[in-house]
Coordinates of C-alpha atoms and ligand atoms in Angstrom, one line a residue:
X1 CA 84.0 177.8 99.4
X2 CA 81.8 179.4 96.7
X3 CA 77.9 178.5 97.1
X4 CA 76.9 175.3 95.6
X5 CA 74.3 176.7 91.8
X6 CA 70.8 174.8 92.6
X7 CA 71.2 173.0 89.8
X8 CA 74.7 171.2 90.5
X9 CA 74.7 171.4 94.2
X10 CA 78.0 169.0 94.3
X11 CA 80.1 171.6 92.3
X12 CA 81.4 172.6 95.8
X13 CA 85.3 172.2 96.2
X14 CA 84.5 168.7 98.5
X15 CA 81.5 167.3 96.7
X16 CA 81.2 164.3 98.7
X17 CA 81.6 166.5 102.1
X18 CA 83.8 163.5 102.9
X19 CA 85.7 166.2 105.6
X20 CA 82.1 166.7 107.3
X21 CA 81.1 163.1 106.8
X22 CA 84.1 162.0 108.7
X23 CA 83.9 164.4 111.8
X24 CA 80.0 162.8 111.7
X25 CA 81.1 159.5 112.1
X26 CA 83.8 159.5 114.6
X27 CA 81.1 161.7 116.7
X28 CA 78.8 158.9 115.9
X29 CA 80.9 155.7 117.0
X30 CA 80.6 157.8 120.3
X31 CA 77.0 158.7 120.2
X32 CA 75.8 155.0 119.6
X33 CA 77.6 154.0 123.1
X34 CA 75.3 156.8 124.8
X35 CA 72.4 156.4 127.5
X36 CA 69.6 158.7 126.9
X37 CA 68.6 158.8 130.8
X38 CA 72.6 159.5 131.2
X39 CA 72.2 162.6 128.9
X40 CA 69.4 163.7 131.1
X41 CA 71.3 163.5 134.1
X42 CA 74.2 165.2 132.7
X43 CA 72.0 168.3 132.1
X44 CA 69.2 169.7 133.7
X45 CA 68.9 172.2 131.0
X46 CA 68.3 169.7 128.3
X47 CA 64.4 169.6 127.4
X48 CA 64.4 173.2 126.9
X49 CA 67.8 173.2 124.8
X50 CA 65.9 170.6 122.4
X51 CA 62.3 171.4 122.4
X52 CA 61.6 174.2 120.0
X53 CA 59.0 176.1 119.0
X54 CA 57.3 177.1 115.5
X55 CA 54.2 178.0 113.9
X56 CA 52.1 177.1 117.0
X57 CA 53.8 173.3 117.1
X58 CA 56.4 172.4 119.8
X59 CA 58.8 169.6 118.8
X60 CA 60.7 168.1 121.7
X61 CA 63.8 165.8 120.2
X62 CA 65.5 165.8 123.5
X63 CA 65.3 162.2 123.8
X64 CA 67.8 161.2 120.9
X65 CA 71.3 160.4 120.9
X66 CA 71.9 163.7 120.0
X67 CA 74.6 166.5 121.8
X68 CA 75.0 170.1 121.1
X69 CA 78.0 168.6 119.3
X70 CA 75.5 166.5 117.0
X71 CA 73.8 169.3 116.4
X72 CA 76.5 171.4 115.0
X73 CA 78.6 168.5 112.7
X74 CA 75.2 167.9 111.4
X75 CA 74.2 171.5 110.0
X76 CA 77.7 171.8 109.0
X77 CA 77.2 168.7 107.0
X78 CA 74.1 170.5 106.0
X79 CA 75.6 173.3 105.0
X80 CA 78.1 172.4 102.8
X81 CA 75.5 170.7 101.2
X82 CA 73.9 173.7 100.1
X83 CA 70.8 173.8 102.1
X84 CA 70.6 177.1 103.0
X85 CA 71.1 178.1 98.9
X86 CA 68.9 175.5 98.2
X87 CA 66.2 176.5 100.6
X88 CA 66.3 180.0 98.5
X89 CA 66.4 178.0 95.5
X90 CA 62.5 176.6 96.3
X91 CA 61.2 179.7 97.1
X92 CA 62.2 181.7 94.3
X93 CA 60.7 179.3 91.8
X94 CA 63.7 177.4 90.1
X95 CA 63.8 174.6 88.7
X96 CA 65.2 172.3 90.7
X97 CA 63.1 169.4 89.9
X98 CA 65.7 169.5 87.2
X99 CA 64.5 165.9 85.3
X100 CA 61.6 167.1 84.6
X101 CA 62.8 170.7 84.3
X102 CA 60.1 172.0 86.7
X103 CA 60.3 174.3 89.8
X104 CA 58.6 172.8 93.4
X105 CA 56.3 175.8 94.2
X106 CA 53.3 174.4 96.2
X107 CA 55.1 176.9 98.9
X108 CA 53.5 179.7 96.5
X109 CA 50.2 179.0 96.6
X110 CA 50.3 179.4 100.6
X111 CA 51.7 182.8 100.6
X112 CA 49.0 185.2 101.5
X113 CA 47.2 187.4 99.6
X114 CA 49.0 190.6 99.9
X115 CA 52.5 189.3 98.7
X116 CA 53.7 188.8 95.4
X117 CA 56.0 185.8 93.9
X118 CA 57.5 186.7 90.5
X119 CA 58.7 183.5 88.7
X120 CA 60.4 183.7 84.9
X121 CA 58.2 186.9 84.6
X122 CA 55.5 186.0 85.8
X123 CA 53.6 187.0 89.0
X124 CA 52.2 183.8 90.4
X125 CA 50.0 184.7 93.7
X126 CA 47.0 186.8 92.5
X127 CA 46.5 184.4 90.0
X128 CA 46.6 182.0 92.7
X129 CA 44.1 184.4 94.8
X130 CA 41.4 184.5 91.6
X131 CA 41.8 180.5 91.6
X132 CA 40.9 180.2 95.1
X133 CA 38.2 182.7 94.8
X134 CA 37.0 180.9 92.0
X135 CA 37.0 177.4 94.4
X136 CA 35.6 179.3 97.0
X137 CA 32.3 180.1 95.2
X138 CA 31.7 176.4 93.9
X139 CA 32.3 175.5 97.5
X140 CA 30.3 178.1 99.6
X141 CA 27.1 176.7 97.0
X142 CA 27.5 172.9 97.8
X143 CA 27.6 173.9 101.3
X144 CA 24.8 176.7 101.6
X145 CA 22.5 174.0 99.3
X146 CA 22.5 176.2 96.5
X147 CA 24.5 173.8 94.0
X148 CA 21.1 171.2 93.0
X149 CA 21.3 167.3 91.6
X150 CA 19.1 166.7 88.5
X151 CA 16.1 166.4 90.4
X152 CA 16.6 170.0 92.1
X153 CA 17.7 168.2 95.5
X154 CA 20.7 169.5 97.6
X155 CA 24.1 167.5 97.3
X156 CA 24.7 165.3 99.8
X157 CA 27.5 163.2 99.3
X158 CA 30.8 164.3 97.8
X159 CA 33.2 161.8 95.9
X160 CA 36.8 162.8 95.7
X161 CA 37.7 160.4 92.4
X162 CA 41.8 160.5 92.4
X163 CA 45.2 158.3 93.5
X164 CA 48.0 159.3 95.2
X165 CA 48.7 163.0 96.5
X166 CA 45.3 163.4 94.3
X167 CA 43.8 161.4 97.6
X168 CA 45.7 161.2 99.9
X169 CA 46.0 164.5 100.4
X170 CA 41.8 165.6 100.6
X171 CA 41.3 162.2 102.5
X172 CA 43.9 162.8 105.2
X173 CA 42.9 166.6 105.7
X174 CA 39.3 165.7 105.4
X175 CA 39.4 163.1 108.1
X176 CA 42.0 165.1 109.9
X177 CA 39.7 168.4 110.2
X178 CA 36.1 166.8 111.0
X179 CA 35.2 168.8 113.8
X180 CA 35.4 172.1 111.1
X181 CA 33.5 170.1 108.6
X182 CA 29.9 171.0 107.5
X183 CA 27.7 168.7 109.7
X184 CA 25.0 167.4 106.6
X185 CA 27.5 166.7 104.2
X186 CA 29.3 163.4 103.7
X187 CA 32.4 162.7 101.8
X188 CA 34.3 159.6 100.2
X189 CA 37.0 158.9 99.0
X190 CA 37.3 156.3 95.2
X191 CA 41.2 155.8 94.8
X192 CA 41.8 152.1 94.4
X193 CA 41.1 150.5 90.9
X194 CA 39.6 147.6 92.7
X195 CA 36.0 147.4 91.6
X196 CA 35.3 146.0 95.3
X197 CA 36.0 150.0 96.4
X198 CA 34.0 151.0 93.5
X199 CA 31.0 149.3 94.3
X200 CA 31.3 149.5 97.6
X201 CA 31.2 153.5 97.4
X202 CA 28.7 153.9 94.6
X203 CA 26.3 151.4 96.3
X204 CA 25.9 154.0 99.2
X205 CA 25.0 156.8 97.2
X206 CA 22.0 158.4 95.5
X207 CA 22.8 159.6 92.1
X208 CA 20.4 162.6 92.3
X209 CA 22.2 164.6 95.1
X210 CA 26.2 162.8 94.9
X211 CA 28.9 165.1 93.4
X212 CA 31.7 163.5 92.0
X213 CA 35.1 165.3 92.0
X214 CA 37.5 164.3 89.7
X215 CA 40.9 164.6 90.8
X216 CA 43.8 164.0 88.9
X217 CA 46.7 166.4 88.2
X218 CA 47.5 164.5 84.4
X219 CA 44.1 162.8 84.1
X220 CA 45.5 160.0 82.2
X221 CA 46.0 157.9 86.2
X222 CA 44.6 154.3 85.6
X223 CA 42.6 154.2 88.7
X224 CA 41.2 157.6 88.3
X225 CA 40.1 157.3 84.8
X226 CA 38.6 153.7 85.5
X227 CA 36.9 154.7 88.7
X228 CA 35.5 157.8 86.9
X229 CA 34.2 156.2 84.0
X230 CA 32.2 153.9 86.1
X231 CA 31.0 157.1 88.2
X232 CA 29.9 158.0 84.9
X233 CA 27.9 155.4 83.7
X234 CA 26.3 154.6 87.1
X235 CA 24.9 157.9 86.9
X236 CA 24.0 158.0 83.6
X237 CA 21.6 154.4 84.2
X238 CA 19.7 156.9 86.5
X239 CA 20.0 160.4 84.9
X240 CA 20.2 161.9 81.7
X241 CA 23.4 163.1 80.0
X242 CA 22.7 166.6 80.1
X243 CA 22.9 166.3 84.1
X244 CA 26.4 165.6 84.0
X245 CA 27.7 169.1 84.6
X246 CA 25.4 169.5 87.6
X247 CA 27.4 165.9 89.3
X248 CA 30.7 166.1 88.2
X249 CA 33.6 168.2 88.4
X250 CA 37.2 167.9 87.7
X251 CA 40.5 169.4 89.0
X252 CA 43.3 169.0 86.7
X253 CA 46.3 170.7 84.8
X254 CA 45.3 168.5 81.7
X255 CA 42.0 170.7 80.0
X256 CA 42.1 168.9 77.0
X257 CA 41.3 165.9 78.7
X258 CA 39.2 166.8 80.8
X259 CA 37.3 168.1 78.0
X260 CA 37.8 164.8 76.1
X261 CA 35.8 163.2 79.6
X262 CA 33.1 165.1 79.3
X263 CA 33.3 168.0 82.0
X264 CA 33.2 171.7 80.6
X265 CA 35.6 174.0 81.4
X266 CA 33.0 176.1 83.7
X267 CA 33.7 172.9 86.2
X268 CA 37.1 172.6 85.9
X269 CA 39.6 174.0 88.7
X270 CA 42.9 173.8 87.2
X271 CA 46.3 174.0 88.7
X272 CA 50.2 174.1 87.8
X273 CA 52.4 171.0 87.1
X274 CA 55.2 173.0 89.4
X275 CA 52.9 171.4 92.1
X276 CA 54.2 168.0 92.7
X277 CA 51.3 165.6 93.5
X278 CA 52.4 164.8 97.0
X279 CA 52.0 168.6 97.4
X280 CA 49.2 169.1 95.8
X281 CA 46.9 169.4 98.9
X282 CA 47.4 173.3 99.0
X283 CA 46.2 173.4 95.2
X284 CA 42.9 173.1 93.7
X285 CA 43.5 169.3 94.8
X286 CA 41.7 170.7 98.1
X287 CA 38.8 171.4 96.7
X288 CA 37.0 168.4 98.7
X289 CA 38.4 169.6 102.0
X290 CA 37.4 173.2 101.3
X291 CA 33.6 172.1 100.7
X292 CA 34.4 170.4 104.0
X293 CA 35.1 173.2 106.0
X294 CA 34.9 176.2 104.3
X295 CA 36.6 178.6 102.8
X296 CA 37.7 180.6 105.9
X297 CA 39.1 177.4 107.6
X298 CA 40.8 176.4 104.3
X299 CA 42.7 179.6 104.1
X300 CA 43.4 178.9 107.9
X301 CA 45.0 176.0 106.5
X302 CA 47.3 178.0 103.9
X303 CA 48.1 180.3 106.9
X304 CA 49.3 178.0 109.1
X305 CA 51.4 176.4 106.1
X306 CA 52.6 179.6 105.7
X307 CA 53.9 180.1 108.9
X308 CA 55.8 176.8 108.9
X309 CA 57.5 178.5 105.5
X310 CA 58.3 181.7 107.6
X311 CA 60.3 180.0 110.5
X312 CA 61.5 177.5 107.9
X313 CA 62.8 180.2 105.6
X314 CA 64.2 182.5 108.8
X315 CA 65.0 180.7 111.7
X316 CA 69.1 179.5 112.2
X317 CA 69.5 176.2 111.0
X318 CA 70.5 175.0 114.8
X319 CA 66.7 175.9 115.7
X320 CA 65.0 175.7 112.4
X321 CA 62.4 172.8 113.3
X322 CA 62.0 171.2 110.1
X323 CA 65.6 170.9 109.4
X324 CA 66.1 169.5 112.9
X325 CA 63.9 167.5 112.3
X326 CA 65.5 165.9 109.1
X327 CA 69.0 166.1 110.5
X328 CA 67.7 163.8 113.6
X329 CA 66.4 161.4 110.7
X330 CA 69.5 161.7 108.5
X331 CA 71.4 161.0 112.1
X332 CA 69.9 157.5 112.5
X333 CA 69.3 156.6 108.9
X334 CA 72.9 156.7 107.8
X335 CA 75.3 156.1 111.3
X336 CA 72.8 153.6 113.4
X337 CA 71.4 152.0 110.3
X338 CA 68.1 152.1 111.3
X339 CA 65.8 151.0 108.0
X340 CA 62.8 152.6 109.3
X341 CA 60.9 155.6 110.6
X342 CA 57.5 155.1 112.9
X343 CA 54.6 158.1 113.0
X344 CA 52.2 157.4 115.7
X345 CA 50.1 160.3 116.0
X346 CA 47.6 160.0 119.2
X347 CA 44.7 161.9 117.6
X348 CA 41.8 159.3 116.0
X349 CA 41.3 162.2 113.1
X350 CA 44.7 161.8 112.2
X351 CA 44.6 158.1 111.4
X352 CA 45.2 158.8 107.8
X353 CA 48.7 161.4 108.5
X354 CA 51.5 158.2 108.6
X355 CA 49.9 157.3 104.7
X356 CA 49.8 160.9 103.9
X357 CA 53.5 160.9 105.1
X358 CA 54.5 157.4 103.4
X359 CA 53.6 159.0 99.8
X360 CA 55.6 162.6 100.7
X361 CA 58.4 160.8 102.1
X362 CA 59.1 157.5 100.4
X363 CA 58.3 158.9 96.9
X364 CA 59.8 161.9 97.4
X365 CA 63.2 160.0 98.9
X366 CA 63.5 157.0 97.9
X367 CA 65.7 157.2 95.2
X368 CA 69.2 156.1 94.3
X369 CA 70.7 158.0 91.9
X370 CA 71.9 161.9 92.7
X371 CA 71.0 164.6 91.1
X372 CA 73.9 164.4 88.7
X373 CA 73.0 160.8 88.3
X374 CA 75.8 159.1 90.0
X375 CA 74.9 156.5 92.6
X376 CA 73.9 157.8 96.1
X377 CA 76.6 157.3 98.6
X378 CA 74.3 156.6 101.8
X379 CA 71.3 155.0 102.3
X380 CA 68.0 157.1 101.1
X381 CA 64.9 157.2 102.6
X382 CA 63.6 154.9 105.2
X383 CA 60.4 153.3 105.5
X384 CA 57.9 155.1 107.2
X385 CA 55.0 153.6 108.9
X386 CA 52.8 154.2 112.0
X387 CA 49.0 153.7 112.9
X388 CA 46.9 156.1 115.7
X389 CA 47.9 155.5 119.4
X390 CA 46.7 153.7 121.0
X391 CA 45.4 150.9 118.8
X392 CA 49.3 150.6 118.1
X393 CA 50.3 150.1 121.3
X394 CA 48.4 146.4 121.2
X395 CA 49.7 145.4 117.8
X396 CA 53.6 146.2 117.3
X397 CA 54.3 148.2 120.0
X398 CA 56.2 145.2 121.9
X399 CA 58.7 144.8 118.8
X400 CA 59.6 149.1 119.4
X401 CA 60.1 147.9 123.6
X402 CA 61.8 144.7 123.3
X403 CA 62.4 143.7 119.4
X404 CA 66.2 143.5 117.5
X405 CA 65.5 146.7 115.3
X406 CA 66.2 150.3 116.2
X407 CA 62.7 152.2 115.1
X408 CA 63.5 155.9 116.2
X409 CA 59.7 156.7 116.7
X410 CA 58.1 160.8 116.1
X411 CA 55.2 161.2 118.9
X412 CA 52.2 163.6 117.7
X413 CA 50.4 164.6 120.6
X414 CA 47.4 167.4 120.7
X415 CA 47.2 168.5 124.1
X416 CA 43.4 169.9 124.1
X417 CA 40.5 167.6 122.5
X418 CA 37.4 168.7 120.3
X419 CA 35.2 166.6 122.6
X420 CA 34.1 166.4 126.1
X421 CA 35.5 163.4 127.3
X422 CA 38.5 164.6 129.5
X423 CA 39.1 161.1 131.1
X424 CA 39.8 159.6 127.6
X425 CA 41.9 163.0 126.8
X426 CA 44.0 162.4 129.7
X427 CA 44.2 158.5 129.0
X428 CA 45.2 159.0 125.7
X429 CA 48.1 161.8 126.7
X430 CA 49.2 159.7 129.4
X431 CA 49.8 156.4 126.8
X432 CA 51.1 158.5 124.4
X433 CA 54.0 160.1 126.9
X434 CA 54.8 156.3 128.9
X435 CA 55.4 155.1 125.4
X436 CA 58.3 158.3 125.0
X437 CA 59.4 157.3 128.7
X438 CA 59.2 153.7 128.2
X439 CA 61.3 153.2 124.9
X440 CA 64.0 155.6 126.4
X441 CA 64.2 154.5 130.3
X442 CA 63.4 150.7 129.8
X443 CA 64.0 148.4 132.5
X444 CA 67.6 146.8 134.0
X445 CA 66.3 145.2 137.4
X446 CA 68.8 142.2 137.8
X447 CA 66.1 140.6 139.6
X448 CA 63.9 140.5 136.7
X449 CA 64.2 137.4 134.1
X450 CA 65.3 138.1 130.7
X451 CA 62.3 138.3 129.1
X452 CA 61.0 140.9 131.9
X453 CA 64.1 143.1 130.9
X454 CA 63.7 146.3 128.6
X455 CA 66.5 147.1 127.1
X456 CA 65.3 150.8 127.1
X457 CA 67.8 153.8 125.5
X458 CA 65.6 153.7 122.3
X459 CA 64.8 157.0 120.8
X460 CA 62.0 159.0 120.2
X461 CA 60.8 162.5 119.5
X462 CA 57.2 164.1 120.5
X463 CA 55.6 166.7 118.2
X464 CA 52.9 168.0 120.3
X465 CA 50.1 170.8 119.3
X466 CA 47.6 172.9 121.2
X467 CA 44.6 171.7 119.5
X468 CA 44.0 170.3 115.9
X469 CA 43.2 173.4 114.3
X470 CA 43.2 173.9 110.3
X471 CA 46.3 176.2 111.2
X472 CA 47.9 174.0 113.1
X473 CA 47.3 170.9 110.4
X474 CA 48.7 173.4 107.9
X475 CA 51.8 173.9 109.9
X476 CA 52.3 170.3 110.5
X477 CA 52.2 169.4 106.7
X478 CA 54.4 171.9 105.8
X479 CA 57.0 170.5 108.6
X480 CA 57.2 167.5 107.2
X481 CA 57.2 168.9 103.4
X482 CA 60.0 170.6 104.4
X483 CA 61.5 168.0 106.2
X484 CA 61.4 165.8 103.6
X485 CA 63.1 168.4 101.4
X486 CA 65.5 169.1 104.0
X487 CA 66.9 164.9 103.3
X488 CA 66.7 165.3 99.9
X489 CA 69.6 167.9 99.9
X490 CA 71.8 165.8 102.5
X491 CA 71.1 163.1 100.6
X492 CA 72.0 164.9 97.5
X493 CA 68.6 163.8 95.4
X494 CA 66.2 165.1 93.8
X495 CA 63.0 164.3 95.9
X496 CA 60.5 166.3 93.2
X497 CA 60.3 163.6 90.3
X498 CA 58.7 159.7 90.9
X499 CA 60.2 157.9 88.2
X500 CA 60.2 154.4 90.0
X501 CA 56.9 154.1 89.8
X502 CA 56.4 154.7 86.2
X503 CA 57.7 150.8 85.0
X504 CA 55.0 149.2 87.1
X505 CA 52.5 151.1 85.4
X506 CA 53.8 150.0 81.7
X507 CA 53.8 146.6 82.7
X508 CA 50.6 146.6 84.0
X509 CA 48.7 147.6 80.3
X510 CA 50.7 145.1 78.8
X511 CA 49.6 142.5 81.1
X512 CA 46.3 144.0 81.0
X513 CA 46.3 144.1 77.0
X514 CA 47.0 140.3 77.7
X515 CA 44.1 139.4 80.2
X516 CA 41.9 140.7 77.7
X517 CA 42.7 138.9 74.9
X518 CA 40.3 136.0 74.4
X519 CA 43.6 134.2 72.9
X520 CA 46.8 132.4 74.4
X521 CA 48.7 134.4 76.5
X522 CA 51.9 136.2 74.3
X523 CA 54.2 134.2 76.8
X524 CA 56.4 137.6 76.6
X525 CA 57.3 137.6 80.5
X526 CA 58.9 134.9 82.6
X527 CA 57.7 131.8 83.5
X528 CA 56.3 132.7 86.8
X529 CA 54.7 136.0 85.5
X530 CA 53.2 133.8 82.4
X531 CA 52.1 131.4 84.8
X532 CA 50.1 133.7 86.7
X533 CA 48.7 135.8 83.8
X534 CA 47.4 132.5 82.5
X535 CA 45.7 131.5 85.7
X536 CA 43.9 134.5 85.8
X537 CA 43.2 134.4 82.4
X538 CA 41.4 130.8 83.2
X539 CA 39.6 132.3 86.2
X540 CA 38.1 135.6 84.6
X541 CA 36.7 133.1 81.3
X542 CA 34.8 131.3 83.6
X543 CA 33.7 134.4 85.6
Ligands
LIG1 O1 52.2 157.4 92.1 C1 52.7 158.3 91.1 C2 51.9 159.9 90.7 O2 52.0 160.5 89.6 C3 52.2 160.8 92.2 O3 53.2 161.4 92.2 C4 50.8 161.1 91.7 O4 50.0 161.3 93.3 C5 49.4 160.4 91.6 O5 50.7 159.1 90.5 C6 48.2 160.6 91.2 O6 48.5 161.1 89.8 P1 47.2 162.1 89.2 O7 47.3 162.9 89.9 O8 47.9 162.7 87.4 O9 46.4 161.2 89.0

């Protein structure tokens, strides 16, 4: 079979992979009947055979409906889909995002300074290292109190203004690496267009000691621009315009619009259009993180991502952590008809990780058209959701244990705490492991009333790390990035565009114009939308 080309992966002789899918379907018909507890009884080495180690992470997938044959069939399907060829293509900077004619080269940002990568005649690593050095010089000045505000005082508060990838990456990582953060600096994240958030955030701040990082790849995103202008107006109520450059810096690919906003090029940290928003934390979008944790830790974060890249590139498919995580997700979605995937981090500092993954996975793989424009034949991204343990146990875990849906869970556990309350850490881990055990084992005791029965046989994976460090966080994010990419290849979709967010943006601008208009509404919509607009206009007129 010829190797599929990255721009037309389905040119292989069996473009539907029907042989592999049929084999998987017949295997799945049996696997649906398996009891997980039986699989453990039949195989004393199950845990070791289904546990993988990579880049400081340990992934145990043994509590899933898989055996060696499942993994063999799934990897055969992945190979027919051209997984190895696609993997090479992404790392080599081929324009695999064909609807935007762009590469997806976030992995280039994690390469060590000693590496080289030439793409379309351009050497990328040295250039990125120079940009990292610029970020570092700025971050260290802020951290050392050398970057002063208009009154000559040190910066105390940093506000990242951005949305989507320009918010979730910095917000999630700054929270996750709290233990490494500068003790005197406070970080705020302004994303929502909702003015309540803007007013509440600005209300806590002293303009003389606040630094705004306006983070937007396009620098045209409505929410970010409205918040940035609100912050600018607020600042100018307290200080003269000549001081703006001490309080506003920008991260963007769009130099012209940044300049038009009034931010000098010296205060701008650029990145390249081949870095997608949801993959941009490794770029200058990570500026807030670098200010928080310092450049040494930021570089360790990049190196953690790189370690996972190296594993993904070189490990055999059947022991490759991102591949296995993707294959297991595909297995349940396609053959067990699951519609959601729960992410349960048992570490409070990872509380924003499920929201981060929502954008990563659902914006990447929430598509219904294949790369060659045909309707996708399989269900694509499930709903990704979750929150940190143990709070989740007292909210929705009831449904996981006794509800009518099968919901695969990824538990994330961190073994060593960064505090001294060891009794609480033991309790946290005990709860994490107990939930996975309970989901699998259930309770089937004939002497109990029906409402006390737990069906069990509910799958989960356990991802462990020793400690939540910059490097392990980098590896964790890269793991899920590659898992997302693997799923895109299996579903034959382009994981790197996001056309589905455009329609709502366009319609919102039309409706905004009508809400701003003092005249009658234009009645251009369906009658429900017209009525909503009329009601809002009436309310706003009197407010
Ligand atoms: O939601 C769509 C989107 O384009 C995301 O992909 C992106 O992360 C976000 O908007 C923000 O875009 P920007 O960084 O250009 O402001």
